[in-house]
Amino acid sequence: MSPKNVIFKKTCKDKSVGVFMGKRDFVDRVDSVDPVDGVVLIDPEALAGRKVFVTLSCIFRYGRDDMDVIGIAFRRELYLSTRQVYPPLQDREKGVHTKVQAKLLRKLGNNAYPFFFEFPDNLPCSVALQPGPHDAGKQCAVEFEIKAFSAESQDAKVRKRSTVKLMIRKVQYAPDMQGAPPSVETTKDFVMSDKPLHVKVTLDKELYYHGETIHAHVNITNNSNKNIKNVVVSVDQVATVVLYSNDSYIKCVDIEDSGDSVSAGATLQKVYKLLPLLANNRERRGIALDGKLKHEDTNLASSSIVKDGVLKEVLGIMVSYKVMVKLIIGGMMGSSEVGLEVPFTLMHPKPEAVKESEMEDELVFQEFKRSYLKGIIGAGDDDDEEGNVSGGDDMAPKEK
C-alpha cells in the first residue's frame, strides 16, 4: 500500500486564514536543511481588506511567560523571517516549489497561496528540558513555529482571533558512516605501591540509536596493592545551555552498580550493558528531550551535531553523551575513586526516503482544532492542538 499523503491543517478562530503543510519535521543534514513550504487558504470576505503574512520563527524559551517582570524577557527570538502572501507580491505559480504545494493549490482553488522559507545553517534543533512533576508553565526549550496572520500591515497590532500557529520541528538523524569504536584507558599509581592499576574501557561502536543497548567492555589489571571494592558504570547526558549562561546539566540516565570487586594482583574483564531510555527517567527534572509536537511522545534528546564554524553561543541547548566507569578503591585513609569517560553519539536512524511518485494521489487532511479549555495549565494557548483526520473532499472550499 502506498504511503498516505497527509496534510496538516489549522485555521484561525475568525476563519480568515488557514495553514496547510505536508510535513512538520524538517531535517538538518549539517550542510543543508530541508526548506519549509506550505499553502495558506484565505477567506477574502473575512479578511475585509487586511493583508496576510506568514512567519517562520525559532524561539528559545527559558522561563514562564508570566515571569516576565522588570523588563526581563524569559524568551528570545533566535530567528524570524516574514513573508507577505496576500495580496501576492509575485505570480502565484512562481511561488510553488514542491509537488505538494501544487496539489494543494489545485485542490483549494484560487484563494490559496504558497509560502516558502529556507532555514539558515546556524540554528539549533528542537530540544527541551524536561520539567519536574509539579512545575507549571512552559518548559525551557528551543521551538520552531509557523504563524499566519491577517493585519493591515506587517507591523500592525495582530488580533489573536486572526492568527494561526503551527509548531514544527528541526531534527537531525544519524550520519551514514560509523566512527571508530571509542576507547579510553588510564594508569593509576598509588603511594606505597610498586605497581600501578591499569583500566581500559571500550565501547562496541561510536554511534547508537535510541533504544539500543550499549556494551561497555571494561578491562581492569590491578597490579597495585589496593583493593577495588566496586565498579559503577553509567550513561551521563550532558546538556549545555549555551545561549544565556553556558550552564551544563549532567544527568545520569542509566546506571549499573555492579558490586564487582577486584583484589590486589587480580584482573577483571567484563561487558556491562546499559540502556538509556526516557521511560526510566520521566519524573526527573532537567533531562534534555527531543522537541515534540503536542499529543506526541518523545525520547531522550539526540546528540547535537554542529557545522564547523557555527558559533555555539546561538545554538540554545547542546547535548552530548558519555559512558562513565568509576572504580571505588579501598584504603586505610578511606575510599578513593578512579574514573574514565568515554563519549559516544545517540541519535535516530535516518528514515527511508519515500519518493513522491510512490505517494497516494489523494490528500488526507489532519486538522488541528483549538481546545479553548479553562482552568487547565497551558489551556488557552494558541498552539493547543487536537488532531482529527478527514478525507480530502472535506477540505474543498465552500461555494458562496
CSV table of C-alpha atoms in Angstrom, one decimal:
chain,number,residue,atom,x,y,z
A,1,MET,CA,0.0,0.0,0.0
A,2,SER,CA,1.3,3.4,-0.9
A,3,PRO,CA,2.1,5.9,1.9
A,4,LYS,CA,-0.7,8.3,2.6
A,5,ASN,CA,-0.3,11.9,1.5
A,6,VAL,CA,-1.1,13.5,4.9
A,7,ILE,CA,-1.6,17.3,5.0
A,8,PHE,CA,-1.6,19.2,8.3
A,9,LYS,CA,-4.3,21.9,8.5
A,10,LYS,CA,-5.1,24.6,11.1
A,11,THR,CA,-7.4,27.6,10.8
A,12,CYS,CA,-7.6,30.7,12.9
A,13,LYS,CA,-10.6,31.4,15.0
A,14,ASP,CA,-12.2,34.0,12.8
A,15,LYS,CA,-11.7,31.6,9.7
A,16,SER,CA,-9.9,34.3,7.7
A,17,VAL,CA,-6.7,32.3,7.4
A,18,GLY,CA,-5.8,28.6,7.3
A,19,VAL,CA,-2.4,26.9,7.1
A,20,PHE,CA,-1.7,23.7,5.2
A,21,MET,CA,1.6,21.8,5.4
A,22,GLY,CA,2.7,18.5,4.0
A,23,LYS,CA,5.1,17.8,6.9
A,24,ARG,CA,6.1,19.2,10.3
A,25,ASP,CA,9.6,17.6,10.7
A,26,PHE,CA,12.4,19.3,8.8
A,27,VAL,CA,15.8,17.5,8.6
A,28,ASP,CA,19.1,19.2,9.4
A,29,ARG,CA,21.8,17.5,7.4
A,30,VAL,CA,24.5,19.7,8.9
A,31,ASP,CA,25.5,21.1,5.4
A,32,SER,CA,21.9,21.8,4.5
A,33,VAL,CA,18.4,21.9,6.0
A,34,ASP,CA,15.0,21.0,4.4
A,35,PRO,CA,13.1,24.1,3.3
A,36,VAL,CA,9.8,24.9,4.9
A,37,ASP,CA,6.9,25.1,2.5
A,38,GLY,CA,3.1,25.1,2.6
A,39,VAL,CA,0.0,26.9,1.5
A,40,VAL,CA,-2.3,29.5,3.1
A,41,LEU,CA,-6.0,29.5,2.3
A,42,ILE,CA,-7.8,32.8,2.8
A,43,ASP,CA,-11.4,34.0,3.0
A,44,PRO,CA,-11.5,37.4,1.3
A,45,GLU,CA,-14.8,38.3,2.9
A,46,ALA,CA,-13.5,37.6,6.4
A,47,LEU,CA,-10.3,39.5,5.7
A,48,ALA,CA,-12.2,42.7,5.0
A,49,GLY,CA,-9.2,44.2,3.2
A,50,ARG,CA,-6.5,43.1,5.5
A,51,LYS,CA,-3.2,41.6,4.3
A,52,VAL,CA,-1.9,38.1,5.1
A,53,PHE,CA,1.6,37.3,6.4
A,54,VAL,CA,3.4,34.1,7.3
A,55,THR,CA,6.4,34.0,9.7
A,56,LEU,CA,8.9,31.3,10.5
A,57,SER,CA,10.4,31.7,13.9
A,58,CYS,CA,12.9,30.0,16.2
A,59,ILE,CA,12.3,30.8,19.9
A,60,PHE,CA,14.5,29.9,22.9
A,61,ARG,CA,12.3,29.8,26.0
A,62,TYR,CA,13.8,29.7,29.4
A,63,GLY,CA,11.0,30.7,31.8
A,64,ARG,CA,7.3,31.1,32.0
A,65,ASP,CA,5.7,34.0,30.2
A,66,ASP,CA,4.1,35.2,33.4
A,67,MET,CA,7.6,35.6,35.0
A,68,ASP,CA,8.4,38.4,32.6
A,69,VAL,CA,9.0,41.1,35.2
A,70,ILE,CA,11.1,44.3,35.4
A,71,GLY,CA,11.7,44.3,31.7
A,72,ILE,CA,13.5,40.9,31.7
A,73,ALA,CA,12.1,38.7,28.9
A,74,PHE,CA,12.2,34.9,29.5
A,75,ARG,CA,12.2,34.1,25.8
A,76,ARG,CA,14.4,35.1,23.0
A,77,GLU,CA,13.8,35.1,19.3
A,78,LEU,CA,16.8,33.4,17.6
A,79,TYR,CA,15.4,33.8,14.1
A,80,LEU,CA,12.4,35.5,12.5
A,81,SER,CA,11.5,35.6,8.8
A,82,THR,CA,8.3,37.1,7.4
A,83,ARG,CA,6.6,36.7,4.0
A,84,GLN,CA,3.5,38.6,2.7
A,85,VAL,CA,1.4,36.0,0.9
A,86,TYR,CA,-1.8,38.1,0.2
A,87,PRO,CA,-2.0,40.2,-1.8
A,88,PRO,CA,0.7,38.2,-3.5
A,89,LEU,CA,3.9,40.1,-4.4
A,90,GLN,CA,4.6,37.7,-7.3
A,91,ASP,CA,2.8,35.5,-9.7
A,92,ARG,CA,1.2,32.7,-7.7
A,93,GLU,CA,2.7,29.9,-9.8
A,94,LYS,CA,6.2,31.3,-9.3
A,95,GLY,CA,5.9,30.7,-5.5
A,96,VAL,CA,5.4,26.9,-6.0
A,97,HIS,CA,8.5,24.9,-5.0
A,98,THR,CA,7.1,21.4,-4.3
A,99,LYS,CA,4.6,19.0,-5.8
A,100,VAL,CA,2.6,19.0,-2.6
A,101,GLN,CA,2.1,22.8,-2.9
A,102,ALA,CA,1.0,22.3,-6.5
A,103,LYS,CA,-1.5,19.7,-5.4
A,104,LEU,CA,-2.9,21.9,-2.6
A,105,LEU,CA,-3.3,24.8,-4.9
A,106,ARG,CA,-5.3,22.7,-7.4
A,107,LYS,CA,-7.4,21.3,-4.5
A,108,LEU,CA,-8.1,24.5,-2.6
A,109,GLY,CA,-8.7,26.8,-5.5
A,110,ASN,CA,-8.0,30.5,-6.3
A,111,ASN,CA,-7.9,31.7,-2.7
A,112,ALA,CA,-4.9,29.5,-1.8
A,113,TYR,CA,-1.4,31.0,-1.9
A,114,PRO,CA,2.0,29.2,-1.4
A,115,PHE,CA,4.8,30.2,1.1
A,116,PHE,CA,8.4,29.1,1.3
A,117,PHE,CA,11.2,29.6,3.8
A,118,GLU,CA,14.8,28.4,3.9
A,119,PHE,CA,16.5,27.8,7.3
A,120,PRO,CA,19.8,29.5,7.9
A,121,ASP,CA,22.5,26.9,8.8
A,122,ASN,CA,23.3,28.2,12.3
A,123,LEU,CA,20.0,27.4,14.1
A,124,PRO,CA,19.7,24.7,16.8
A,125,CYS,CA,17.5,21.7,16.6
A,126,SER,CA,14.3,21.3,18.5
A,127,VAL,CA,15.1,20.3,22.1
A,128,ALA,CA,13.6,20.8,25.6
A,129,LEU,CA,14.5,20.3,29.2
A,130,GLN,CA,12.0,18.1,31.0
A,131,PRO,CA,10.1,19.9,33.7
A,132,GLY,CA,9.6,18.5,37.2
A,133,PRO,CA,6.3,16.7,38.1
A,134,HIS,CA,5.0,19.9,39.8
A,135,ASP,CA,6.4,22.5,37.5
A,136,ALA,CA,3.8,24.8,35.9
A,137,GLY,CA,4.0,26.7,32.7
A,138,LYS,CA,6.1,26.2,29.6
A,139,GLN,CA,9.4,24.3,29.7
A,140,CYS,CA,12.9,25.6,28.8
A,141,ALA,CA,13.1,24.7,25.1
A,142,VAL,CA,14.1,25.6,21.6
A,143,GLU,CA,11.0,25.7,19.5
A,144,PHE,CA,10.1,26.4,15.9
A,145,GLU,CA,6.8,27.9,14.7
A,146,ILE,CA,4.9,28.8,11.6
A,147,LYS,CA,2.5,31.6,12.2
A,148,ALA,CA,0.0,33.0,9.7
A,149,PHE,CA,-2.0,36.2,10.5
A,150,SER,CA,-4.1,38.9,8.9
A,151,ALA,CA,-3.4,42.6,9.6
A,152,GLU,CA,-3.5,46.0,8.0
A,153,SER,CA,0.3,45.8,7.8
A,154,GLN,CA,3.3,43.7,8.9
A,155,ASP,CA,3.9,45.9,11.9
A,156,ALA,CA,0.3,46.5,12.9
A,157,LYS,CA,-1.2,45.0,16.0
A,158,VAL,CA,-2.3,41.4,15.4
A,159,ARG,CA,-5.5,40.0,16.8
A,160,LYS,CA,-5.3,36.5,18.3
A,161,ARG,CA,-8.5,35.5,16.6
A,162,SER,CA,-6.9,36.3,13.2
A,163,THR,CA,-3.7,34.3,14.0
A,164,VAL,CA,-3.0,30.7,13.5
A,165,LYS,CA,0.2,28.9,14.8
A,166,LEU,CA,1.5,25.5,13.9
A,167,MET,CA,4.5,24.1,15.7
A,168,ILE,CA,7.2,22.4,13.6
A,169,ARG,CA,10.4,20.6,14.4
A,170,LYS,CA,14.0,20.8,13.2
A,171,VAL,CA,15.6,17.4,13.6
A,172,GLN,CA,18.9,15.6,12.9
A,173,TYR,CA,19.4,11.9,12.0
A,174,ALA,CA,22.4,9.7,12.5
A,175,PRO,CA,25.1,10.1,9.8
A,176,ASP,CA,25.6,7.3,7.3
A,177,MET,CA,29.1,6.5,8.4
A,178,GLN,CA,30.1,5.0,11.8
A,179,GLY,CA,33.1,6.4,13.6
A,180,ALA,CA,35.8,4.2,15.2
A,181,PRO,CA,34.7,2.4,18.4
A,182,PRO,CA,35.8,4.8,21.2
A,183,SER,CA,38.3,3.6,23.7
A,184,VAL,CA,39.8,5.2,26.8
A,185,GLU,CA,42.5,3.9,29.2
A,186,THR,CA,44.4,5.1,32.2
A,187,THR,CA,47.1,4.0,34.5
A,188,LYS,CA,46.9,5.0,38.2
A,189,ASP,CA,49.9,4.9,40.6
A,190,PHE,CA,49.5,4.7,44.3
A,191,VAL,CA,51.7,5.8,47.2
A,192,MET,CA,53.2,2.7,48.9
A,193,SER,CA,52.5,0.5,45.8
A,194,ASP,CA,55.3,-0.6,43.5
A,195,LYS,CA,53.0,-1.4,40.6
A,196,PRO,CA,50.1,0.6,39.1
A,197,LEU,CA,46.4,0.0,38.3
A,198,HIS,CA,45.5,-0.1,34.6
A,199,VAL,CA,42.0,0.3,33.3
A,200,LYS,CA,40.7,0.3,29.7
A,201,VAL,CA,37.1,0.9,28.6
A,202,THR,CA,36.0,0.3,25.0
A,203,LEU,CA,32.5,0.6,23.5
A,204,ASP,CA,31.4,-1.8,20.7
A,205,LYS,CA,30.7,1.2,18.4
A,206,GLU,CA,30.6,5.0,18.4
A,207,LEU,CA,27.0,5.6,17.2
A,208,TYR,CA,24.0,4.2,18.9
A,209,TYR,CA,20.3,4.5,18.0
A,210,HIS,CA,17.7,5.3,20.6
A,211,GLY,CA,16.6,2.1,22.2
A,212,GLU,CA,19.8,0.2,21.5
A,213,THR,CA,21.8,-1.5,24.3
A,214,ILE,CA,25.3,-0.1,24.9
A,215,HIS,CA,28.0,-2.7,25.5
A,216,ALA,CA,30.9,-1.3,27.6
A,217,HIS,CA,34.0,-3.6,27.6
A,218,VAL,CA,35.9,-3.0,30.9
A,219,ASN,CA,39.4,-4.4,31.3
A,220,ILE,CA,41.0,-4.0,34.7
A,221,THR,CA,44.5,-5.1,35.5
A,222,ASN,CA,45.1,-4.4,39.2
A,223,ASN,CA,48.9,-4.8,39.8
A,224,SER,CA,48.7,-2.5,42.8
A,225,ASN,CA,48.4,-3.4,46.4
A,226,LYS,CA,44.9,-1.7,46.6
A,227,ASN,CA,41.6,-3.5,46.5
A,228,ILE,CA,38.8,-2.3,44.2
A,229,LYS,CA,35.6,-2.5,46.2
A,230,ASN,CA,33.1,-1.7,43.5
A,231,VAL,CA,32.7,-0.9,39.8
A,232,VAL,CA,30.0,1.5,38.8
A,233,VAL,CA,29.1,2.0,35.1
A,234,SER,CA,26.7,4.7,34.0
A,235,VAL,CA,25.5,6.8,31.0
A,236,ASP,CA,25.5,10.5,31.6
A,237,GLN,CA,23.7,13.1,29.5
A,238,VAL,CA,25.4,16.5,29.3
A,239,ALA,CA,23.0,19.3,28.3
A,240,THR,CA,24.8,22.7,28.0
A,241,VAL,CA,22.6,25.8,27.8
A,242,VAL,CA,24.9,27.9,25.7
A,243,LEU,CA,22.7,30.9,24.9
A,244,TYR,CA,22.4,32.8,28.2
A,245,SER,CA,24.5,31.1,30.9
A,246,ASN,CA,26.7,28.3,29.4
A,247,ASP,CA,25.5,26.1,32.3
A,248,SER,CA,25.9,22.4,31.9
A,249,TYR,CA,23.4,19.9,33.4
A,250,ILE,CA,24.9,16.4,33.8
A,251,LYS,CA,22.2,13.8,34.4
A,252,CYS,CA,22.7,10.0,34.8
A,253,VAL,CA,20.2,8.4,32.5
A,254,ASP,CA,21.2,4.7,33.2
A,255,ILE,CA,23.4,3.1,35.8
A,256,GLU,CA,24.8,-0.4,36.8
A,257,ASP,CA,26.1,-0.5,40.3
A,258,SER,CA,27.7,-3.9,39.8
A,259,GLY,CA,29.2,-4.6,43.2
A,260,ASP,CA,32.1,-6.2,41.3
A,261,SER,CA,35.4,-6.3,43.3
A,262,VAL,CA,39.0,-6.7,42.1
A,263,SER,CA,41.5,-7.7,44.8
A,264,ALA,CA,45.2,-6.6,44.7
A,265,GLY,CA,47.1,-8.5,41.9
A,266,ALA,CA,43.9,-9.7,40.2
A,267,THR,CA,42.2,-8.8,36.9
A,268,LEU,CA,38.6,-8.3,35.6
A,269,GLN,CA,37.3,-8.5,32.1
A,270,LYS,CA,33.6,-7.9,31.8
A,271,VAL,CA,31.0,-6.4,29.4
A,272,TYR,CA,28.5,-4.1,31.1
A,273,LYS,CA,25.2,-3.4,29.4
A,274,LEU,CA,23.4,-0.1,29.6
A,275,LEU,CA,20.1,1.1,28.1
A,276,PRO,CA,19.4,4.9,28.4
A,277,LEU,CA,15.6,5.4,28.0
A,278,LEU,CA,13.2,8.2,28.7
A,279,ALA,CA,10.8,5.6,30.1
A,280,ASN,CA,13.1,5.2,33.1
A,281,ASN,CA,13.6,9.0,33.6
A,282,ARG,CA,10.2,10.5,33.2
A,283,GLU,CA,10.0,12.2,36.6
A,284,ARG,CA,13.5,13.7,36.5
A,285,ARG,CA,13.7,17.4,36.1
A,286,GLY,CA,16.2,18.9,33.7
A,287,ILE,CA,16.8,16.0,31.4
A,288,ALA,CA,17.1,17.1,27.8
A,289,LEU,CA,14.5,15.7,25.4
A,290,ASP,CA,14.0,15.8,21.6
A,291,GLY,CA,11.4,18.5,20.8
A,292,LYS,CA,7.9,17.1,20.5
A,293,LEU,CA,4.7,18.1,18.9
A,294,LYS,CA,1.7,18.3,21.1
A,295,HIS,CA,0.0,14.9,22.0
A,296,GLU,CA,3.0,13.0,20.8
A,297,ASP,CA,5.6,11.2,22.9
A,298,THR,CA,9.3,11.9,22.6
A,299,ASN,CA,12.6,10.5,23.8
A,300,LEU,CA,15.9,11.5,25.3
A,301,ALA,CA,17.5,14.3,23.3
A,302,SER,CA,19.7,13.2,20.4
A,303,SER,CA,23.4,14.2,20.3
A,304,SER,CA,24.0,17.6,18.8
A,305,ILE,CA,26.0,17.7,15.5
A,306,VAL,CA,27.3,21.2,14.7
A,307,LYS,CA,28.5,22.5,11.4
A,308,ASP,CA,32.1,23.7,11.5
A,309,GLY,CA,32.4,27.5,12.0
A,310,VAL,CA,29.0,28.0,13.6
A,311,LEU,CA,29.0,29.9,16.8
A,312,LYS,CA,27.8,27.6,19.5
A,313,GLU,CA,26.5,30.6,21.6
A,314,VAL,CA,23.4,30.8,19.3
A,315,LEU,CA,22.6,27.1,19.4
A,316,GLY,CA,20.4,27.2,22.6
A,317,ILE,CA,21.0,23.8,24.1
A,318,MET,CA,23.8,21.4,23.1
A,319,VAL,CA,23.5,17.7,24.1
A,320,SER,CA,26.2,15.0,24.3
A,321,TYR,CA,26.6,11.6,26.0
A,322,LYS,CA,29.3,9.7,27.7
A,323,VAL,CA,29.8,6.3,29.5
A,324,MET,CA,31.3,6.8,32.9
A,325,VAL,CA,33.2,4.0,34.6
A,326,LYS,CA,34.0,4.6,38.3
A,327,LEU,CA,36.2,2.3,40.4
A,328,ILE,CA,35.9,2.6,44.2
A,329,ILE,CA,39.3,2.0,45.7
A,330,GLY,CA,39.6,0.9,49.3
A,331,GLY,CA,42.4,2.3,51.6
A,332,MET,CA,43.4,2.8,55.2
A,333,MET,CA,42.5,6.5,55.0
A,334,GLY,CA,39.1,5.9,53.3
A,335,SER,CA,37.9,5.2,49.8
A,336,SER,CA,39.1,7.0,46.7
A,337,GLU,CA,37.9,6.9,43.0
A,338,VAL,CA,39.4,6.3,39.6
A,339,GLY,CA,37.1,7.4,36.8
A,340,LEU,CA,37.0,7.2,33.0
A,341,GLU,CA,34.8,8.9,30.5
A,342,VAL,CA,34.0,7.5,27.0
A,343,PRO,CA,32.0,9.8,24.7
A,344,PHE,CA,29.5,8.4,22.2
A,345,THR,CA,26.7,9.6,19.9
A,346,LEU,CA,23.0,8.8,20.5
A,347,MET,CA,20.6,9.5,17.6
A,348,HIS,CA,17.7,8.3,15.5
A,349,PRO,CA,18.4,6.3,12.3
A,350,LYS,CA,17.7,8.1,9.1
A,351,PRO,CA,14.2,7.0,7.9
A,352,GLU,CA,13.8,5.6,4.5
A,353,ALA,CA,13.0,8.2,1.9
A,354,VAL,CA,9.6,8.0,0.3
A,355,LYS,CA,9.5,9.0,-3.3
A,356,GLU,CA,6.8,11.4,-4.3
A,357,SER,CA,5.8,9.1,-7.1
A,358,GLU,CA,5.0,6.4,-4.5
A,359,MET,CA,2.7,8.6,-2.5
A,360,GLU,CA,-1.1,8.3,-2.9
A,361,ASP,CA,-2.6,10.9,-5.1
A,362,GLU,CA,-5.5,11.7,-2.7
A,363,LEU,CA,-4.6,14.2,0.1
A,364,VAL,CA,-5.6,13.1,3.6
A,365,PHE,CA,-6.0,16.1,5.9
A,366,GLN,CA,-5.2,16.2,9.6
A,367,GLU,CA,-7.0,19.1,11.1
A,368,PHE,CA,-5.9,20.7,14.4
A,369,LYS,CA,-8.6,22.4,16.5
A,370,ARG,CA,-8.2,24.6,19.5
A,371,SER,CA,-9.5,23.2,22.8
A,372,TYR,CA,-10.4,26.5,24.4
A,373,LEU,CA,-10.3,24.9,27.9
A,374,LYS,CA,-10.4,26.9,31.0
A,375,GLY,CA,-8.8,26.2,34.4
A,376,ILE,CA,-6.2,23.8,32.9
A,377,ILE,CA,-2.4,24.5,32.9
A,378,GLY,CA,-1.4,25.5,29.3
A,379,ALA,CA,-5.0,25.8,28.2
A,380,GLY,CA,-5.9,28.9,26.2
A,381,ASP,CA,-2.6,28.9,24.4
A,382,ASP,CA,-3.0,29.4,20.7
A,383,ASP,CA,-1.0,26.3,19.9
A,384,ASP,CA,-3.2,23.8,21.7
A,385,GLU,CA,-3.8,21.1,19.2
A,386,GLU,CA,-6.1,18.2,18.7
A,387,GLY,CA,-5.7,16.1,15.6
A,388,ASN,CA,-8.6,14.8,13.5
A,389,VAL,CA,-8.1,13.0,10.2
A,390,SER,CA,-10.6,13.6,7.5
A,391,GLY,CA,-10.9,12.7,3.8
A,392,GLY,CA,-9.7,15.1,1.1
A,393,ASP,CA,-13.2,16.1,0.0
A,394,ASP,CA,-13.9,17.7,3.3
A,395,MET,CA,-11.4,20.4,2.5
A,396,ALA,CA,-12.9,21.7,-0.7
A,397,PRO,CA,-13.6,25.4,-0.4
A,398,LYS,CA,-17.2,26.2,0.1
A,399,GLU,CA,-19.1,28.0,-2.5
A,400,LYS,CA,-20.6,31.3,-1.5
